């Protein structure tokens, strides 16, 4: 017999989640960082004239993946939200948990806004990725992006430091370093490309 009719009508992603659990879905979201970056980079090469519009999408996905990593840390403490809050409250870390939640999930929202602004200013010819002049949008977008990313990563690191005894068995810091290493290599590549394209004359 085949799968139930209601299961056949559900999207593949929901079927995958129902067959496993939310923890597995969070891991999938993080591990998909590599193929997402690779696909967007490939499309950027294939559609060179559109690369400037495609590559910024990696930053949006990165912010969601970091949120997935934070969810993973939370699930390692306890998969049930109410029980997790009870544990953190007992340890005197519930207030910090709420603040970290805010700083982590402000990043996806801010990054979406910044990418939309970047796409618009790029189309309008006022982005100018190779200029450091404040009259161009690149300077402001890069600054806001750096600030929001710093807050998000700093919050995750702080949360890890406060809860590392609860999650020591999973070695989350090593996983975070591996995840951010991919992003760092992508950043190095973008910097190299920018320097190559910079008009020195």
PDB file of C-alpha atoms in Angstrom:
ATOM      1  CA  UNK A   1       0.000   0.000   0.000  1.00  0.00           C
ATOM      2  CA  UNK A   2       1.144   3.534  -0.713  1.00  0.00           C
ATOM      3  CA  UNK A   3       1.349   6.417   1.733  1.00  0.00           C
ATOM      4  CA  UNK A   4      -1.880   7.927   3.072  1.00  0.00           C
ATOM      5  CA  UNK A   5      -3.637  10.387   0.792  1.00  0.00           C
ATOM      6  CA  UNK A   6      -3.144  13.272   3.218  1.00  0.00           C
ATOM      7  CA  UNK A   7       0.590  12.547   3.356  1.00  0.00           C
ATOM      8  CA  UNK A   8       0.773  12.533  -0.449  1.00  0.00           C
ATOM      9  CA  UNK A   9      -0.860  15.953  -0.545  1.00  0.00           C
ATOM     10  CA  UNK A  10       1.617  17.462   1.889  1.00  0.00           C
ATOM     11  CA  UNK A  11       4.765  19.252   0.690  1.00  0.00           C
ATOM     12  CA  UNK A  12       7.969  17.138   0.748  1.00  0.00           C
ATOM     13  CA  UNK A  13       9.542  19.339   3.433  1.00  0.00           C
ATOM     14  CA  UNK A  14       6.625  18.739   5.805  1.00  0.00           C
ATOM     15  CA  UNK A  15       6.728  15.019   5.103  1.00  0.00           C
ATOM     16  CA  UNK A  16      10.446  14.980   5.906  1.00  0.00           C
ATOM     17  CA  UNK A  17       9.849  16.825   9.166  1.00  0.00           C
ATOM     18  CA  UNK A  18       6.989  14.549  10.152  1.00  0.00           C
ATOM     19  CA  UNK A  19       9.078  11.452   9.496  1.00  0.00           C
ATOM     20  CA  UNK A  20      11.835  12.666  11.798  1.00  0.00           C
ATOM     21  CA  UNK A  21      11.576  15.553  14.248  1.00  0.00           C
ATOM     22  CA  UNK A  22      12.283  19.227  14.604  1.00  0.00           C
ATOM     23  CA  UNK A  23      15.850  18.561  15.706  1.00  0.00           C
ATOM     24  CA  UNK A  24      16.631  16.821  12.433  1.00  0.00           C
ATOM     25  CA  UNK A  25      15.082  19.697  10.474  1.00  0.00           C
ATOM     26  CA  UNK A  26      17.340  22.174  12.259  1.00  0.00           C
ATOM     27  CA  UNK A  27      20.381  20.101  11.375  1.00  0.00           C
ATOM     28  CA  UNK A  28      19.217  19.962   7.749  1.00  0.00           C
ATOM     29  CA  UNK A  29      18.840  23.746   7.700  1.00  0.00           C
ATOM     30  CA  UNK A  30      22.434  24.165   8.870  1.00  0.00           C
ATOM     31  CA  UNK A  31      23.985  21.536   6.611  1.00  0.00           C
ATOM     32  CA  UNK A  32      22.183  22.984   3.602  1.00  0.00           C
ATOM     33  CA  UNK A  33      24.424  26.047   3.960  1.00  0.00           C
ATOM     34  CA  UNK A  34      27.063  24.421   1.748  1.00  0.00           C
ATOM     35  CA  UNK A  35      24.777  23.480  -1.180  1.00  0.00           C
ATOM     36  CA  UNK A  36      22.916  26.799  -0.975  1.00  0.00           C
ATOM     37  CA  UNK A  37      26.181  28.746  -1.124  1.00  0.00           C
ATOM     38  CA  UNK A  38      27.435  26.491  -3.925  1.00  0.00           C
ATOM     39  CA  UNK A  39      24.261  26.839  -5.996  1.00  0.00           C
ATOM     40  CA  UNK A  40      24.186  30.616  -5.657  1.00  0.00           C
ATOM     41  CA  UNK A  41      27.898  30.843  -6.485  1.00  0.00           C
ATOM     42  CA  UNK A  42      27.377  28.655  -9.556  1.00  0.00           C
ATOM     43  CA  UNK A  43      24.442  30.772 -10.689  1.00  0.00           C
ATOM     44  CA  UNK A  44      26.555  33.858 -10.087  1.00  0.00           C
ATOM     45  CA  UNK A  45      29.178  32.494 -12.476  1.00  0.00           C
ATOM     46  CA  UNK A  46      26.621  31.255 -14.981  1.00  0.00           C
ATOM     47  CA  UNK A  47      24.673  34.512 -14.904  1.00  0.00           C
ATOM     48  CA  UNK A  48      27.542  36.904 -14.374  1.00  0.00           C
ATOM     49  CA  UNK A  49      25.470  40.011 -14.972  1.00  0.00           C
ATOM     50  CA  UNK A  50      23.042  38.889 -12.253  1.00  0.00           C
ATOM     51  CA  UNK A  51      25.666  37.755  -9.736  1.00  0.00           C
ATOM     52  CA  UNK A  52      25.468  40.999  -7.806  1.00  0.00           C
ATOM     53  CA  UNK A  53      21.798  40.248  -7.138  1.00  0.00           C
ATOM     54  CA  UNK A  54      22.275  36.557  -6.313  1.00  0.00           C
ATOM     55  CA  UNK A  55      25.279  36.488  -3.976  1.00  0.00           C
ATOM     56  CA  UNK A  56      23.694  38.664  -1.236  1.00  0.00           C
ATOM     57  CA  UNK A  57      21.084  35.932  -0.778  1.00  0.00           C
ATOM     58  CA  UNK A  58      23.774  33.814   0.877  1.00  0.00           C
ATOM     59  CA  UNK A  59      23.813  36.262   3.784  1.00  0.00           C
ATOM     60  CA  UNK A  60      20.083  35.839   4.248  1.00  0.00           C
ATOM     61  CA  UNK A  61      20.395  32.068   4.346  1.00  0.00           C
ATOM     62  CA  UNK A  62      23.358  32.345   6.694  1.00  0.00           C
ATOM     63  CA  UNK A  63      21.247  34.304   9.169  1.00  0.00           C
ATOM     64  CA  UNK A  64      18.525  31.643   9.104  1.00  0.00           C
ATOM     65  CA  UNK A  65      21.132  28.897   9.480  1.00  0.00           C
ATOM     66  CA  UNK A  66      22.569  30.652  12.529  1.00  0.00           C
ATOM     67  CA  UNK A  67      19.062  30.776  13.949  1.00  0.00           C
ATOM     68  CA  UNK A  68      18.826  27.051  13.276  1.00  0.00           C
ATOM     69  CA  UNK A  69      22.054  26.533  15.185  1.00  0.00           C
ATOM     70  CA  UNK A  70      20.645  28.464  18.129  1.00  0.00           C
ATOM     71  CA  UNK A  71      17.530  26.279  18.018  1.00  0.00           C
ATOM     72  CA  UNK A  72      19.841  23.279  18.033  1.00  0.00           C
ATOM     73  CA  UNK A  73      21.566  24.536  21.179  1.00  0.00           C
ATOM     74  CA  UNK A  74      18.168  25.009  22.785  1.00  0.00           C
ATOM     75  CA  UNK A  75      17.053  21.515  21.796  1.00  0.00           C
ATOM     76  CA  UNK A  76      20.207  20.030  23.298  1.00  0.00           C
ATOM     77  CA  UNK A  77      19.323  21.633  26.613  1.00  0.00           C
ATOM     78  CA  UNK A  78      15.824  20.172  26.389  1.00  0.00           C
ATOM     79  CA  UNK A  79      13.601  19.562  23.347  1.00  0.00           C
ATOM     80  CA  UNK A  80      10.498  20.789  25.153  1.00  0.00           C
ATOM     81  CA  UNK A  81      10.259  24.574  25.300  1.00  0.00           C
ATOM     82  CA  UNK A  82       8.490  24.789  28.656  1.00  0.00           C
ATOM     83  CA  UNK A  83      10.874  22.357  30.289  1.00  0.00           C
ATOM     84  CA  UNK A  84      13.837  24.180  28.762  1.00  0.00           C
ATOM     85  CA  UNK A  85      12.660  27.486  30.206  1.00  0.00           C
ATOM     86  CA  UNK A  86      12.183  25.829  33.580  1.00  0.00           C
ATOM     87  CA  UNK A  87      15.756  24.515  33.489  1.00  0.00           C
ATOM     88  CA  UNK A  88      17.181  27.865  32.415  1.00  0.00           C
ATOM     89  CA  UNK A  89      15.138  29.674  35.042  1.00  0.00           C
ATOM     90  CA  UNK A  90      16.463  27.310  37.689  1.00  0.00           C
ATOM     91  CA  UNK A  91      20.008  28.079  36.524  1.00  0.00           C
ATOM     92  CA  UNK A  92      19.309  31.823  36.506  1.00  0.00           C
ATOM     93  CA  UNK A  93      19.770  32.071  32.733  1.00  0.00           C
ATOM     94  CA  UNK A  94      16.215  32.615  31.521  1.00  0.00           C
ATOM     95  CA  UNK A  95      16.618  36.380  31.144  1.00  0.00           C
ATOM     96  CA  UNK A  96      19.781  35.917  29.115  1.00  0.00           C
ATOM     97  CA  UNK A  97      18.022  33.284  27.003  1.00  0.00           C
ATOM     98  CA  UNK A  98      15.294  35.777  26.076  1.00  0.00           C
ATOM     99  CA  UNK A  99      17.854  38.458  25.183  1.00  0.00           C
ATOM    100  CA  UNK A 100      19.875  36.034  23.086  1.00  0.00           C
ATOM    101  CA  UNK A 101      16.689  34.988  21.298  1.00  0.00           C
ATOM    102  CA  UNK A 102      16.090  38.603  20.300  1.00  0.00           C
ATOM    103  CA  UNK A 103      19.644  39.237  19.100  1.00  0.00           C
ATOM    104  CA  UNK A 104      19.763  36.013  17.086  1.00  0.00           C
ATOM    105  CA  UNK A 105      16.445  36.503  15.321  1.00  0.00           C
ATOM    106  CA  UNK A 106      16.822  40.175  14.621  1.00  0.00           C
ATOM    107  CA  UNK A 107      19.474  39.171  12.088  1.00  0.00           C
ATOM    108  CA  UNK A 108      17.250  37.388   9.526  1.00  0.00           C
ATOM    109  CA  UNK A 109      14.795  40.289   9.545  1.00  0.00           C
ATOM    110  CA  UNK A 110      17.530  42.915   9.202  1.00  0.00           C
ATOM    111  CA  UNK A 111      19.379  40.927   6.530  1.00  0.00           C
ATOM    112  CA  UNK A 112      16.245  40.577   4.410  1.00  0.00           C
ATOM    113  CA  UNK A 113      15.703  44.332   4.590  1.00  0.00           C
ATOM    114  CA  UNK A 114      19.361  45.028   3.757  1.00  0.00           C
ATOM    115  CA  UNK A 115      19.352  42.650   0.798  1.00  0.00           C
ATOM    116  CA  UNK A 116      16.193  44.254  -0.587  1.00  0.00           C
ATOM    117  CA  UNK A 117      17.777  47.694  -0.194  1.00  0.00           C
ATOM    118  CA  UNK A 118      20.965  46.429  -1.826  1.00  0.00           C
ATOM    119  CA  UNK A 119      19.071  45.026  -4.796  1.00  0.00           C
ATOM    120  CA  UNK A 120      17.203  48.311  -5.249  1.00  0.00           C
ATOM    121  CA  UNK A 121      20.270  50.528  -4.911  1.00  0.00           C
ATOM    122  CA  UNK A 122      22.269  48.250  -7.198  1.00  0.00           C
ATOM    123  CA  UNK A 123      19.598  48.542  -9.866  1.00  0.00           C
ATOM    124  CA  UNK A 124      19.524  52.309  -9.345  1.00  0.00           C
ATOM    125  CA  UNK A 125      23.305  52.543  -9.716  1.00  0.00           C
ATOM    126  CA  UNK A 126      23.970  53.943  -6.241  1.00  0.00           C
ATOM    127  CA  UNK A 127      25.307  50.825  -4.512  1.00  0.00           C
ATOM    128  CA  UNK A 128      28.914  50.764  -5.811  1.00  0.00           C
ATOM    129  CA  UNK A 129      30.512  47.803  -4.034  1.00  0.00           C
ATOM    130  CA  UNK A 130      34.056  49.035  -4.756  1.00  0.00           C
ATOM    131  CA  UNK A 131      33.638  52.466  -3.183  1.00  0.00           C
ATOM    132  CA  UNK A 132      34.087  53.569   0.419  1.00  0.00           C
ATOM    133  CA  UNK A 133      32.364  56.877  -0.163  1.00  0.00           C
ATOM    134  CA  UNK A 134      29.443  57.350   2.221  1.00  0.00           C
ATOM    135  CA  UNK A 135      27.284  58.693  -0.586  1.00  0.00           C
ATOM    136  CA  UNK A 136      26.980  55.142  -1.888  1.00  0.00           C
ATOM    137  CA  UNK A 137      24.716  52.554  -0.267  1.00  0.00           C
ATOM    138  CA  UNK A 138      27.441  49.905  -0.054  1.00  0.00           C
ATOM    139  CA  UNK A 139      29.113  51.575   2.922  1.00  0.00           C
ATOM    140  CA  UNK A 140      25.914  51.784   4.941  1.00  0.00           C
ATOM    141  CA  UNK A 141      24.616  48.342   4.044  1.00  0.00           C
ATOM    142  CA  UNK A 142      27.966  46.726   4.864  1.00  0.00           C
ATOM    143  CA  UNK A 143      28.103  48.555   8.186  1.00  0.00           C
ATOM    144  CA  UNK A 144      24.598  47.522   9.228  1.00  0.00           C
ATOM    145  CA  UNK A 145      25.273  43.967   8.067  1.00  0.00           C
ATOM    146  CA  UNK A 146      28.454  43.759  10.129  1.00  0.00           C
ATOM    147  CA  UNK A 147      26.730  45.119  13.224  1.00  0.00           C
ATOM    148  CA  UNK A 148      23.708  42.814  13.049  1.00  0.00           C
ATOM    149  CA  UNK A 149      25.907  39.777  12.326  1.00  0.00           C
ATOM    150  CA  UNK A 150      28.245  40.633  15.199  1.00  0.00           C
ATOM    151  CA  UNK A 151      25.322  40.918  17.604  1.00  0.00           C
ATOM    152  CA  UNK A 152      23.855  37.602  16.444  1.00  0.00           C
ATOM    153  CA  UNK A 153      27.094  35.616  16.588  1.00  0.00           C
ATOM    154  CA  UNK A 154      28.076  37.233  19.871  1.00  0.00           C
ATOM    155  CA  UNK A 155      24.719  36.285  21.360  1.00  0.00           C
ATOM    156  CA  UNK A 156      25.087  32.662  20.266  1.00  0.00           C
ATOM    157  CA  UNK A 157      28.613  32.490  21.689  1.00  0.00           C
ATOM    158  CA  UNK A 158      27.434  33.999  24.949  1.00  0.00           C
ATOM    159  CA  UNK A 159      24.579  31.514  25.174  1.00  0.00           C
ATOM    160  CA  UNK A 160      26.969  28.672  24.444  1.00  0.00           C
ATOM    161  CA  UNK A 161      29.326  29.871  27.153  1.00  0.00           C
ATOM    162  CA  UNK A 162      26.509  30.045  29.685  1.00  0.00           C
ATOM    163  CA  UNK A 163      25.104  26.617  28.832  1.00  0.00           C
ATOM    164  CA  UNK A 164      28.202  24.673  27.781  1.00  0.00           C
ATOM    165  CA  UNK A 165      27.937  22.327  30.742  1.00  0.00           C
ATOM    166  CA  UNK A 166      24.451  21.327  29.580  1.00  0.00           C
ATOM    167  CA  UNK A 167      25.535  20.725  25.975  1.00  0.00           C
ATOM    168  CA  UNK A 168      29.154  19.619  26.411  1.00  0.00           C
ATOM    169  CA  UNK A 169      28.466  16.137  25.058  1.00  0.00           C
ATOM    170  CA  UNK A 170      27.403  17.532  21.666  1.00  0.00           C
ATOM    171  CA  UNK A 171      30.494  19.806  21.322  1.00  0.00           C
ATOM    172  CA  UNK A 172      28.491  22.725  19.890  1.00  0.00           C
ATOM    173  CA  UNK A 173      31.417  25.147  19.659  1.00  0.00           C
ATOM    174  CA  UNK A 174      33.212  22.878  17.205  1.00  0.00           C
ATOM    175  CA  UNK A 175      30.068  22.706  15.085  1.00  0.00           C
ATOM    176  CA  UNK A 176      29.675  26.489  15.175  1.00  0.00           C
ATOM    177  CA  UNK A 177      33.291  27.008  14.114  1.00  0.00           C
ATOM    178  CA  UNK A 178      32.794  24.570  11.232  1.00  0.00           C
ATOM    179  CA  UNK A 179      29.629  26.357  10.139  1.00  0.00           C
ATOM    180  CA  UNK A 180      31.151  29.837  10.344  1.00  0.00           C
ATOM    181  CA  UNK A 181      34.291  28.558   8.607  1.00  0.00           C
ATOM    182  CA  UNK A 182      32.246  28.007   5.468  1.00  0.00           C
ATOM    183  CA  UNK A 183      30.879  31.518   5.717  1.00  0.00           C
ATOM    184  CA  UNK A 184      34.367  32.909   6.359  1.00  0.00           C
ATOM    185  CA  UNK A 185      35.746  31.263   3.225  1.00  0.00           C
ATOM    186  CA  UNK A 186      32.859  32.714   1.240  1.00  0.00           C
ATOM    187  CA  UNK A 187      33.648  36.145   2.678  1.00  0.00           C
ATOM    188  CA  UNK A 188      37.333  35.788   1.742  1.00  0.00           C
ATOM    189  CA  UNK A 189      36.277  34.926  -1.800  1.00  0.00           C
ATOM    190  CA  UNK A 190      34.035  37.983  -2.035  1.00  0.00           C
ATOM    191  CA  UNK A 191      36.800  40.256  -0.700  1.00  0.00           C
ATOM    192  CA  UNK A 192      39.256  38.845  -3.216  1.00  0.00           C
ATOM    193  CA  UNK A 193      36.770  39.427  -6.022  1.00  0.00           C
ATOM    194  CA  UNK A 194      36.165  42.992  -4.867  1.00  0.00           C
ATOM    195  CA  UNK A 195      39.899  43.724  -4.756  1.00  0.00           C
ATOM    196  CA  UNK A 196      40.336  42.238  -8.214  1.00  0.00           C
ATOM    197  CA  UNK A 197      37.566  44.389  -9.620  1.00  0.00           C
ATOM    198  CA  UNK A 198      38.614  47.559  -7.794  1.00  0.00           C
ATOM    199  CA  UNK A 199      39.530  50.346 -10.227  1.00  0.00           C
ATOM    200  CA  UNK A 200      43.053  51.356  -9.196  1.00  0.00           C
ATOM    201  CA  UNK A 201      43.593  53.718 -12.071  1.00  0.00           C
TER     202      UNK A 201
END
